[in-house]
PDB file of C-alpha atoms in Angstrom:
ATOM      1  CA  MET A   1       0.000   0.000   0.000  1.00 93.00           C
ATOM      2  CA  ASP A   2       1.237   3.480  -0.923  1.00 95.00           C
ATOM      3  CA  VAL A   3      -0.066   5.537   2.001  1.00 96.00           C
ATOM      4  CA  SER A   4       0.593   8.773   0.119  1.00 96.00           C
ATOM      5  CA  LYS A   5      -2.168   7.860  -2.352  1.00 97.00           C
ATOM      6  CA  ILE A   6      -4.834   7.013   0.241  1.00 98.00           C
ATOM      7  CA  LYS A   7      -7.828   9.361   0.344  1.00 98.00           C
ATOM      8  CA  LEU A   8     -10.590   7.103   1.711  1.00 98.00           C
ATOM      9  CA  VAL A   9     -10.459   4.872   4.808  1.00 98.00           C
ATOM     10  CA  ALA A  10     -13.311   2.355   4.819  1.00 98.00           C
ATOM     11  CA  MET A  11     -13.934  -0.068   7.643  1.00 98.00           C
ATOM     12  CA  ASP A  12     -16.089  -2.742   9.199  1.00 97.00           C
ATOM     13  CA  LEU A  13     -17.642  -2.177  12.636  1.00 96.00           C
ATOM     14  CA  ASP A  14     -18.165  -5.275  14.810  1.00 93.00           C
ATOM     15  CA  GLY A  15     -14.869  -6.976  15.621  1.00 92.00           C
ATOM     16  CA  THR A  16     -12.911  -4.242  13.842  1.00 96.00           C
ATOM     17  CA  LEU A  17     -13.709  -0.933  15.500  1.00 96.00           C
ATOM     18  CA  THR A  18     -15.879  -2.195  18.365  1.00 94.00           C
ATOM     19  CA  GLN A  19     -16.647  -5.364  20.257  1.00 89.00           C
ATOM     20  CA  HIS A  20     -19.650  -7.105  18.704  1.00 83.00           C
ATOM     21  CA  LYS A  21     -22.812  -5.010  19.256  1.00 84.00           C
ATOM     22  CA  GLU A  22     -20.980  -2.750  21.740  1.00 91.00           C
ATOM     23  CA  GLN A  23     -20.740   1.050  21.621  1.00 95.00           C
ATOM     24  CA  LEU A  24     -17.783   2.937  20.174  1.00 95.00           C
ATOM     25  CA  ASP A  25     -15.280   3.525  22.965  1.00 95.00           C
ATOM     26  CA  PRO A  26     -13.480   6.861  23.645  1.00 95.00           C
ATOM     27  CA  GLU A  27     -10.058   5.610  22.504  1.00 96.00           C
ATOM     28  CA  HIS A  28     -11.288   4.518  19.111  1.00 97.00           C
ATOM     29  CA  LYS A  29     -13.384   7.654  18.707  1.00 97.00           C
ATOM     30  CA  ALA A  30     -10.219   9.677  19.255  1.00 98.00           C
ATOM     31  CA  THR A  31      -8.446   7.578  16.617  1.00 98.00           C
ATOM     32  CA  LEU A  32     -11.283   8.182  14.147  1.00 98.00           C
ATOM     33  CA  ASP A  33     -11.037  11.910  14.853  1.00 98.00           C
ATOM     34  CA  LYS A  34      -7.348  11.837  13.925  1.00 98.00           C
ATOM     35  CA  LEU A  35      -8.017   9.820  10.775  1.00 98.00           C
ATOM     36  CA  SER A  36     -10.819  12.172   9.725  1.00 98.00           C
ATOM     37  CA  LYS A  37      -8.375  15.088   9.603  1.00 97.00           C
ATOM     38  CA  LYS A  38      -6.426  13.334   6.840  1.00 98.00           C
ATOM     39  CA  TYR A  39      -8.955  11.089   5.067  1.00 98.00           C
ATOM     40  CA  LYS A  40     -12.589  10.644   4.162  1.00 98.00           C
ATOM     41  CA  LEU A  41     -14.049   7.953   6.453  1.00 98.00           C
ATOM     42  CA  LEU A  42     -16.660   5.370   5.458  1.00 98.00           C
ATOM     43  CA  MET A  43     -18.362   2.600   7.394  1.00 98.00           C
ATOM     44  CA  VAL A  44     -19.176  -0.538   5.362  1.00 98.00           C
ATOM     45  CA  GLY A  45     -21.507  -2.725   7.385  1.00 95.00           C
ATOM     46  CA  ALA A  46     -23.653  -5.818   7.218  1.00 93.00           C
ATOM     47  CA  GLY A  47     -26.356  -4.333   9.458  1.00 92.00           C
ATOM     48  CA  GLN A  48     -28.756  -1.454   8.959  1.00 95.00           C
ATOM     49  CA  THR A  49     -27.336   2.071   8.678  1.00 97.00           C
ATOM     50  CA  ARG A  50     -29.392   3.420  11.605  1.00 97.00           C
ATOM     51  CA  ARG A  51     -28.229   0.631  13.935  1.00 96.00           C
ATOM     52  CA  ILE A  52     -24.611   1.245  12.942  1.00 97.00           C
ATOM     53  CA  PHE A  53     -24.981   5.004  13.446  1.00 98.00           C
ATOM     54  CA  ASN A  54     -26.441   4.538  16.922  1.00 97.00           C
ATOM     55  CA  GLN A  55     -23.829   1.934  17.885  1.00 97.00           C
ATOM     56  CA  MET A  56     -21.163   4.479  16.922  1.00 97.00           C
ATOM     57  CA  ASN A  57     -22.807   7.022  19.242  1.00 96.00           C
ATOM     58  CA  ARG A  58     -23.905   9.038  16.200  1.00 97.00           C
ATOM     59  CA  TYR A  59     -20.347   9.587  14.992  1.00 98.00           C
ATOM     60  CA  PRO A  60     -20.181  11.837  11.878  1.00 98.00           C
ATOM     61  CA  ILE A  61     -19.515   9.291   9.141  1.00 98.00           C
ATOM     62  CA  ASP A  62     -21.148   8.083   5.927  1.00 98.00           C
ATOM     63  CA  ILE A  63     -22.499   4.551   6.285  1.00 98.00           C
ATOM     64  CA  ILE A  64     -23.093   1.692   3.862  1.00 98.00           C
ATOM     65  CA  GLY A  65     -25.462  -0.882   5.349  1.00 97.00           C
ATOM     66  CA  ASN A  66     -26.906  -4.264   4.413  1.00 96.00           C
ATOM     67  CA  TYR A  67     -23.959  -5.013   2.082  1.00 97.00           C
ATOM     68  CA  GLY A  68     -24.823  -1.990  -0.067  1.00 97.00           C
ATOM     69  CA  LEU A  69     -28.593  -2.280  -0.062  1.00 98.00           C
ATOM     70  CA  GLN A  70     -28.576   0.785   2.191  1.00 97.00           C
ATOM     71  CA  TYR A  71     -26.486   3.939   2.072  1.00 98.00           C
ATOM     72  CA  ALA A  72     -26.770   6.952   4.387  1.00 98.00           C
ATOM     73  CA  ARG A  73     -24.816  10.220   4.251  1.00 97.00           C
ATOM     74  CA  TYR A  74     -23.972  12.222   7.358  1.00 98.00           C
ATOM     75  CA  ASN A  75     -25.672  15.636   7.487  1.00 98.00           C
ATOM     76  CA  LYS A  76     -23.566  18.208   9.347  1.00 96.00           C
ATOM     77  CA  GLU A  77     -26.508  20.589   9.747  1.00 97.00           C
ATOM     78  CA  THR A  78     -28.824  18.104  11.443  1.00 97.00           C
ATOM     79  CA  CYS A  79     -26.061  15.959  13.029  1.00 97.00           C
ATOM     80  CA  ASP A  80     -27.937  12.970  11.685  1.00 98.00           C
ATOM     81  CA  ILE A  81     -27.786  10.628   8.695  1.00 98.00           C
ATOM     82  CA  ASP A  82     -29.856  11.043   5.531  1.00 98.00           C
ATOM     83  CA  THR A  83     -30.882   7.895   3.692  1.00 97.00           C
ATOM     84  CA  VAL A  84     -29.691   7.941   0.089  1.00 97.00           C
ATOM     85  CA  ARG A  85     -30.456   4.336  -0.828  1.00 97.00           C
ATOM     86  CA  ASP A  86     -32.679   1.735   0.809  1.00 97.00           C
ATOM     87  CA  LEU A  87     -33.397  -1.255  -1.432  1.00 97.00           C
ATOM     88  CA  SER A  88     -35.387  -4.391  -0.752  1.00 96.00           C
ATOM     89  CA  PHE A  89     -35.911  -7.655  -2.629  1.00 96.00           C
ATOM     90  CA  ASP A  90     -38.646 -10.271  -2.591  1.00 96.00           C
ATOM     91  CA  VAL A  91     -37.753 -13.742  -1.332  1.00 96.00           C
ATOM     92  CA  ASP A  92     -39.009 -17.213  -2.215  1.00 97.00           C
ATOM     93  CA  LYS A  93     -39.921 -18.321   1.306  1.00 97.00           C
ATOM     94  CA  ASP A  94     -41.098 -21.774   0.237  1.00 97.00           C
ATOM     95  CA  TYR A  95     -37.740 -22.595  -1.343  1.00 98.00           C
ATOM     96  CA  ILE A  96     -35.787 -21.077   1.542  1.00 98.00           C
ATOM     97  CA  GLU A  97     -37.727 -22.948   4.232  1.00 97.00           C
ATOM     98  CA  LYS A  98     -37.427 -26.222   2.359  1.00 98.00           C
ATOM     99  CA  THR A  99     -33.696 -25.806   1.751  1.00 98.00           C
ATOM    100  CA  VAL A 100     -32.859 -24.760   5.311  1.00 98.00           C
ATOM    101  CA  THR A 101     -34.872 -27.718   6.620  1.00 97.00           C
ATOM    102  CA  TYR A 102     -32.904 -30.012   4.290  1.00 98.00           C
ATOM    103  CA  PHE A 103     -29.622 -28.852   5.833  1.00 98.00           C
ATOM    104  CA  ARG A 104     -31.012 -29.173   9.352  1.00 97.00           C
ATOM    105  CA  ASN A 105     -32.006 -32.781   8.694  1.00 97.00           C
ATOM    106  CA  LYS A 106     -28.777 -33.665   6.922  1.00 97.00           C
ATOM    107  CA  TYR A 107     -26.466 -32.281   9.631  1.00 97.00           C
ATOM    108  CA  GLY A 108     -28.581 -32.904  12.727  1.00 95.00           C
ATOM    109  CA  PHE A 109     -29.631 -29.348  13.545  1.00 96.00           C
ATOM    110  CA  THR A 110     -33.275 -30.218  13.974  1.00 96.00           C
ATOM    111  CA  GLU A 111     -33.643 -28.844  17.511  1.00 94.00           C
ATOM    112  CA  TYR A 112     -33.775 -25.056  17.640  1.00 96.00           C
ATOM    113  CA  ARG A 113     -35.495 -22.204  19.475  1.00 96.00           C
ATOM    114  CA  GLY A 114     -37.827 -19.825  17.646  1.00 96.00           C
ATOM    115  CA  GLU A 115     -38.150 -19.705  13.873  1.00 96.00           C
ATOM    116  CA  ASN A 116     -36.412 -21.789  11.233  1.00 97.00           C
ATOM    117  CA  VAL A 117     -35.292 -18.737   9.211  1.00 98.00           C
ATOM    118  CA  GLU A 118     -34.986 -15.009   9.894  1.00 97.00           C
ATOM    119  CA  TYR A 119     -36.234 -12.759   7.096  1.00 97.00           C
ATOM    120  CA  HIS A 120     -35.058  -9.158   6.857  1.00 95.00           C
ATOM    121  CA  THR A 121     -37.014  -6.381   5.160  1.00 93.00           C
ATOM    122  CA  SER A 122     -34.096  -5.790   2.779  1.00 95.00           C
ATOM    123  CA  GLY A 123     -34.411  -9.271   1.302  1.00 96.00           C
ATOM    124  CA  CYS A 124     -31.369 -10.525   3.207  1.00 97.00           C
ATOM    125  CA  ILE A 125     -31.946 -13.761   5.109  1.00 97.00           C
ATOM    126  CA  THR A 126     -30.348 -15.539   8.059  1.00 96.00           C
ATOM    127  CA  PHE A 127     -30.165 -19.285   8.567  1.00 97.00           C
ATOM    128  CA  PRO A 128     -29.889 -19.386  12.373  1.00 97.00           C
ATOM    129  CA  ILE A 129     -28.707 -22.902  13.117  1.00 97.00           C
ATOM    130  CA  LEU A 130     -29.857 -22.681  16.755  1.00 97.00           C
ATOM    131  CA  GLY A 131     -33.033 -20.765  15.846  1.00 97.00           C
ATOM    132  CA  THR A 132     -34.060 -17.120  15.997  1.00 96.00           C
ATOM    133  CA  LYS A 133     -34.565 -17.211  19.784  1.00 96.00           C
ATOM    134  CA  ALA A 134     -31.426 -19.106  20.723  1.00 95.00           C
ATOM    135  CA  ILE A 135     -29.800 -18.339  24.082  1.00 92.00           C
ATOM    136  CA  GLN A 136     -26.729 -16.134  23.680  1.00 88.00           C
ATOM    137  CA  GLU A 137     -24.448 -18.443  25.673  1.00 92.00           C
ATOM    138  CA  GLU A 138     -25.406 -21.381  23.450  1.00 93.00           C
ATOM    139  CA  LYS A 139     -24.755 -19.342  20.318  1.00 92.00           C
ATOM    140  CA  LEU A 140     -21.295 -18.268  21.470  1.00 89.00           C
ATOM    141  CA  ALA A 141     -20.344 -21.832  22.391  1.00 93.00           C
ATOM    142  CA  PHE A 142     -21.699 -23.438  19.218  1.00 95.00           C
ATOM    143  CA  ASP A 143     -19.009 -22.787  16.603  1.00 95.00           C
ATOM    144  CA  PRO A 144     -16.405 -20.245  17.780  1.00 91.00           C
ATOM    145  CA  ASP A 145     -13.798 -21.322  15.216  1.00 91.00           C
ATOM    146  CA  ARG A 146     -16.452 -21.675  12.451  1.00 94.00           C
ATOM    147  CA  LYS A 147     -15.305 -25.201  11.579  1.00 95.00           C
ATOM    148  CA  LYS A 148     -18.797 -26.681  11.875  1.00 95.00           C
ATOM    149  CA  ARG A 149     -20.283 -24.243   9.373  1.00 96.00           C
ATOM    150  CA  ARG A 150     -17.318 -24.149   7.030  1.00 96.00           C
ATOM    151  CA  ALA A 151     -17.567 -27.945   6.742  1.00 96.00           C
ATOM    152  CA  PHE A 152     -20.692 -27.538   4.611  1.00 97.00           C
ATOM    153  CA  TYR A 153     -20.339 -23.891   3.547  1.00 97.00           C
ATOM    154  CA  ASP A 154     -19.814 -24.805  -0.112  1.00 97.00           C
ATOM    155  CA  GLU A 155     -23.054 -26.811  -0.100  1.00 98.00           C
ATOM    156  CA  VAL A 156     -24.981 -23.844   1.262  1.00 98.00           C
ATOM    157  CA  VAL A 157     -23.415 -21.556  -1.360  1.00 98.00           C
ATOM    158  CA  THR A 158     -24.505 -23.938  -4.123  1.00 98.00           C
ATOM    159  CA  ALA A 159     -28.028 -24.304  -2.746  1.00 98.00           C
ATOM    160  CA  PHE A 160     -28.503 -20.550  -2.423  1.00 98.00           C
ATOM    161  CA  SER A 161     -27.025 -19.590  -5.780  1.00 97.00           C
ATOM    162  CA  ASN A 162     -28.949 -16.296  -5.940  1.00 97.00           C
ATOM    163  CA  TYR A 163     -27.306 -15.089  -2.732  1.00 98.00           C
ATOM    164  CA  ASN A 164     -23.902 -14.194  -1.418  1.00 98.00           C
ATOM    165  CA  VAL A 165     -23.498 -16.461   1.614  1.00 98.00           C
ATOM    166  CA  PHE A 166     -21.499 -15.556   4.718  1.00 97.00           C
ATOM    167  CA  VAL A 167     -20.540 -17.530   7.820  1.00 96.00           C
ATOM    168  CA  GLY A 168     -22.199 -15.020  10.128  1.00 84.00           C
ATOM    169  CA  GLY A 169     -21.808 -14.360  13.829  1.00 83.00           C
ATOM    170  CA  SER A 170     -21.299 -17.415  16.018  1.00 87.00           C
ATOM    171  CA  SER A 171     -24.006 -19.775  14.785  1.00 95.00           C
ATOM    172  CA  SER A 172     -25.569 -18.573  11.523  1.00 96.00           C
ATOM    173  CA  PHE A 173     -25.279 -18.247   7.785  1.00 97.00           C
ATOM    174  CA  ASP A 174     -26.144 -14.760   6.549  1.00 97.00           C
ATOM    175  CA  MET A 175     -27.194 -14.199   2.940  1.00 97.00           C
ATOM    176  CA  SER A 176     -27.591 -11.109   0.774  1.00 98.00           C
ATOM    177  CA  PRO A 177     -29.150 -10.988  -2.705  1.00 98.00           C
ATOM    178  CA  LYS A 178     -26.511 -11.026  -5.436  1.00 97.00           C
ATOM    179  CA  PRO A 179     -24.579  -8.944  -6.385  1.00 97.00           C
ATOM    180  CA  TYR A 180     -24.642  -7.219  -2.997  1.00 98.00           C
ATOM    181  CA  ASN A 181     -21.605  -7.794  -0.805  1.00 98.00           C
ATOM    182  CA  LYS A 182     -19.026  -5.472   0.712  1.00 98.00           C
ATOM    183  CA  TYR A 183     -16.819  -5.431  -2.373  1.00 98.00           C
ATOM    184  CA  TYR A 184     -19.753  -4.534  -4.624  1.00 98.00           C
ATOM    185  CA  ALA A 185     -20.874  -1.845  -2.172  1.00 98.00           C
ATOM    186  CA  LEU A 186     -17.414  -0.291  -1.813  1.00 98.00           C
ATOM    187  CA  ASP A 187     -16.763  -0.394  -5.548  1.00 98.00           C
ATOM    188  CA  LEU A 188     -20.118   1.300  -6.208  1.00 97.00           C
ATOM    189  CA  TYR A 189     -19.309   3.994  -3.644  1.00 97.00           C
ATOM    190  CA  CYS A 190     -16.001   4.648  -5.384  1.00 98.00           C
ATOM    191  CA  LYS A 191     -17.669   4.973  -8.778  1.00 97.00           C
ATOM    192  CA  GLU A 192     -20.308   7.338  -7.396  1.00 95.00           C
ATOM    193  CA  ASN A 193     -17.788   9.494  -5.531  1.00 96.00           C
ATOM    194  CA  GLY A 194     -14.763   9.523  -7.832  1.00 97.00           C
ATOM    195  CA  TYR A 195     -12.281   7.328  -5.961  1.00 98.00           C
ATOM    196  CA  SER A 196      -9.933   4.822  -7.572  1.00 98.00           C
ATOM    197  CA  HIS A 197      -9.261   1.567  -5.752  1.00 98.00           C
ATOM    198  CA  GLU A 198      -5.661   2.514  -5.037  1.00 98.00           C
ATOM    199  CA  GLU A 199      -6.916   5.568  -3.138  1.00 98.00           C
ATOM    200  CA  VAL A 200      -8.853   3.354  -0.713  1.00 98.00           C
ATOM    201  CA  VAL A 201      -7.827   1.211   2.226  1.00 98.00           C
ATOM    202  CA  TYR A 202     -10.283  -1.105   3.946  1.00 98.00           C
ATOM    203  CA  ILE A 203      -9.958  -2.391   7.522  1.00 98.00           C
ATOM    204  CA  GLY A 204     -11.749  -5.588   8.526  1.00 97.00           C
ATOM    205  CA  ASP A 205     -11.565  -8.647  10.749  1.00 95.00           C
ATOM    206  CA  ASP A 206     -13.833 -11.112   8.922  1.00 94.00           C
ATOM    207  CA  TYR A 207     -11.601 -11.948   5.967  1.00 96.00           C
ATOM    208  CA  GLY A 208     -11.464 -15.757   6.162  1.00 93.00           C
ATOM    209  CA  LEU A 209     -13.510 -18.271   4.160  1.00 94.00           C
ATOM    210  CA  GLY A 210     -17.134 -17.140   4.150  1.00 95.00           C
ATOM    211  CA  GLY A 211     -16.364 -13.951   6.075  1.00 95.00           C
ATOM    212  CA  ASN A 212     -18.312 -10.880   5.079  1.00 95.00           C
ATOM    213  CA  ASP A 213     -15.070  -8.940   4.518  1.00 97.00           C
ATOM    214  CA  GLU A 214     -13.562 -11.693   2.346  1.00 97.00           C
ATOM    215  CA  SER A 215     -14.760 -10.188  -0.947  1.00 98.00           C
ATOM    216  CA  VAL A 216     -12.781  -6.997  -0.233  1.00 98.00           C
ATOM    217  CA  TYR A 217      -9.770  -8.872   1.152  1.00 98.00           C
ATOM    218  CA  LYS A 218      -9.445 -10.919  -2.060  1.00 98.00           C
ATOM    219  CA  SER A 219      -9.849  -7.881  -4.320  1.00 98.00           C
ATOM    220  CA  ASP A 220      -7.510  -5.150  -5.529  1.00 98.00           C
ATOM    221  CA  PHE A 221      -8.441  -2.764  -2.698  1.00 98.00           C
ATOM    222  CA  ASN A 222      -5.733  -2.040  -0.137  1.00 98.00           C
ATOM    223  CA  TYR A 223      -6.565  -3.996   3.017  1.00 98.00           C
ATOM    224  CA  LEU A 224      -5.466  -3.855   6.654  1.00 98.00           C
ATOM    225  CA  THR A 225      -6.314  -7.010   8.593  1.00 98.00           C
ATOM    226  CA  ILE A 226      -7.313  -6.878  12.243  1.00 97.00           C
ATOM    227  CA  ASP A 227      -7.986  -9.830  14.533  1.00 95.00           C
ATOM    228  CA  ASP A 228      -8.829  -7.988  17.763  1.00 95.00           C
ATOM    229  CA  TYR A 229     -10.778  -4.724  17.781  1.00 96.00           C
ATOM    230  CA  ARG A 230      -8.655  -3.542  20.727  1.00 96.00           C
ATOM    231  CA  ASP A 231      -5.725  -3.274  18.284  1.00 97.00           C
ATOM    232  CA  PHE A 232      -7.526  -0.795  16.002  1.00 98.00           C
ATOM    233  CA  THR A 233      -5.330   2.191  16.909  1.00 97.00           C
ATOM    234  CA  LYS A 234      -2.198   0.105  16.402  1.00 97.00           C
ATOM    235  CA  VAL A 235      -3.395  -1.265  13.051  1.00 98.00           C
ATOM    236  CA  VAL A 236      -4.079   2.187  11.592  1.00 98.00           C
ATOM    237  CA  ALA A 237      -0.881   3.763  12.961  1.00 97.00           C
ATOM    238  CA  GLU A 238       0.799   3.750   9.533  1.00 96.00           C
ATOM    239  CA  LEU A 239      -2.039   5.915   8.192  1.00 97.00           C
ATOM    240  CA  LEU A 240      -1.411   8.543  10.858  1.00 95.00           C
TER     241      LEU A 240
END
């Protein structure tokens, strides 16, 4: 990476800048403040833009959400975000239910709490192996190294060929309608805002097989890997 060419710093949130679902801490806010004096900052998330904005304590930053299905721009006058894009897609629930049930039966995940599948208004879907109402402790203990899900990840990808499939959280597969993923979203942002790929660096923790940052990691964008959100300030030191 040629730091002298960087104009845009894009990043993931959970596991990169914050602990999962936790608020932005003062140290990392201070680091973002320093970065913002030199670069344009962009959040590229898997969740909804409003949730990301609130989790960041309403930090002044543009936000891509739902793998690019949503985009919100920070408004300095209102100190809030304005929705620029908010897309949604229809889903074939019969096929999805049947296919998820097939995988449950094949791999012995027939006992679960809540619903078989979680449907999001965007058209994204979640296959929650332990169910939509699973206990948090059970979810965290289920597949921390992701080996259980990666063992049949390729099968899920093939079965859901109209979706980009991610090994999500601690016990799920998350899916977004093609072509939406973080690479597609970041590339689209660059085209709409006049950035070349060499002027961008992305920071993310989920870059392994099936990770939702993998599409950016394997692309021509500059990439800084992070494995512990507490190291964020250290990881971006070369940019400062």
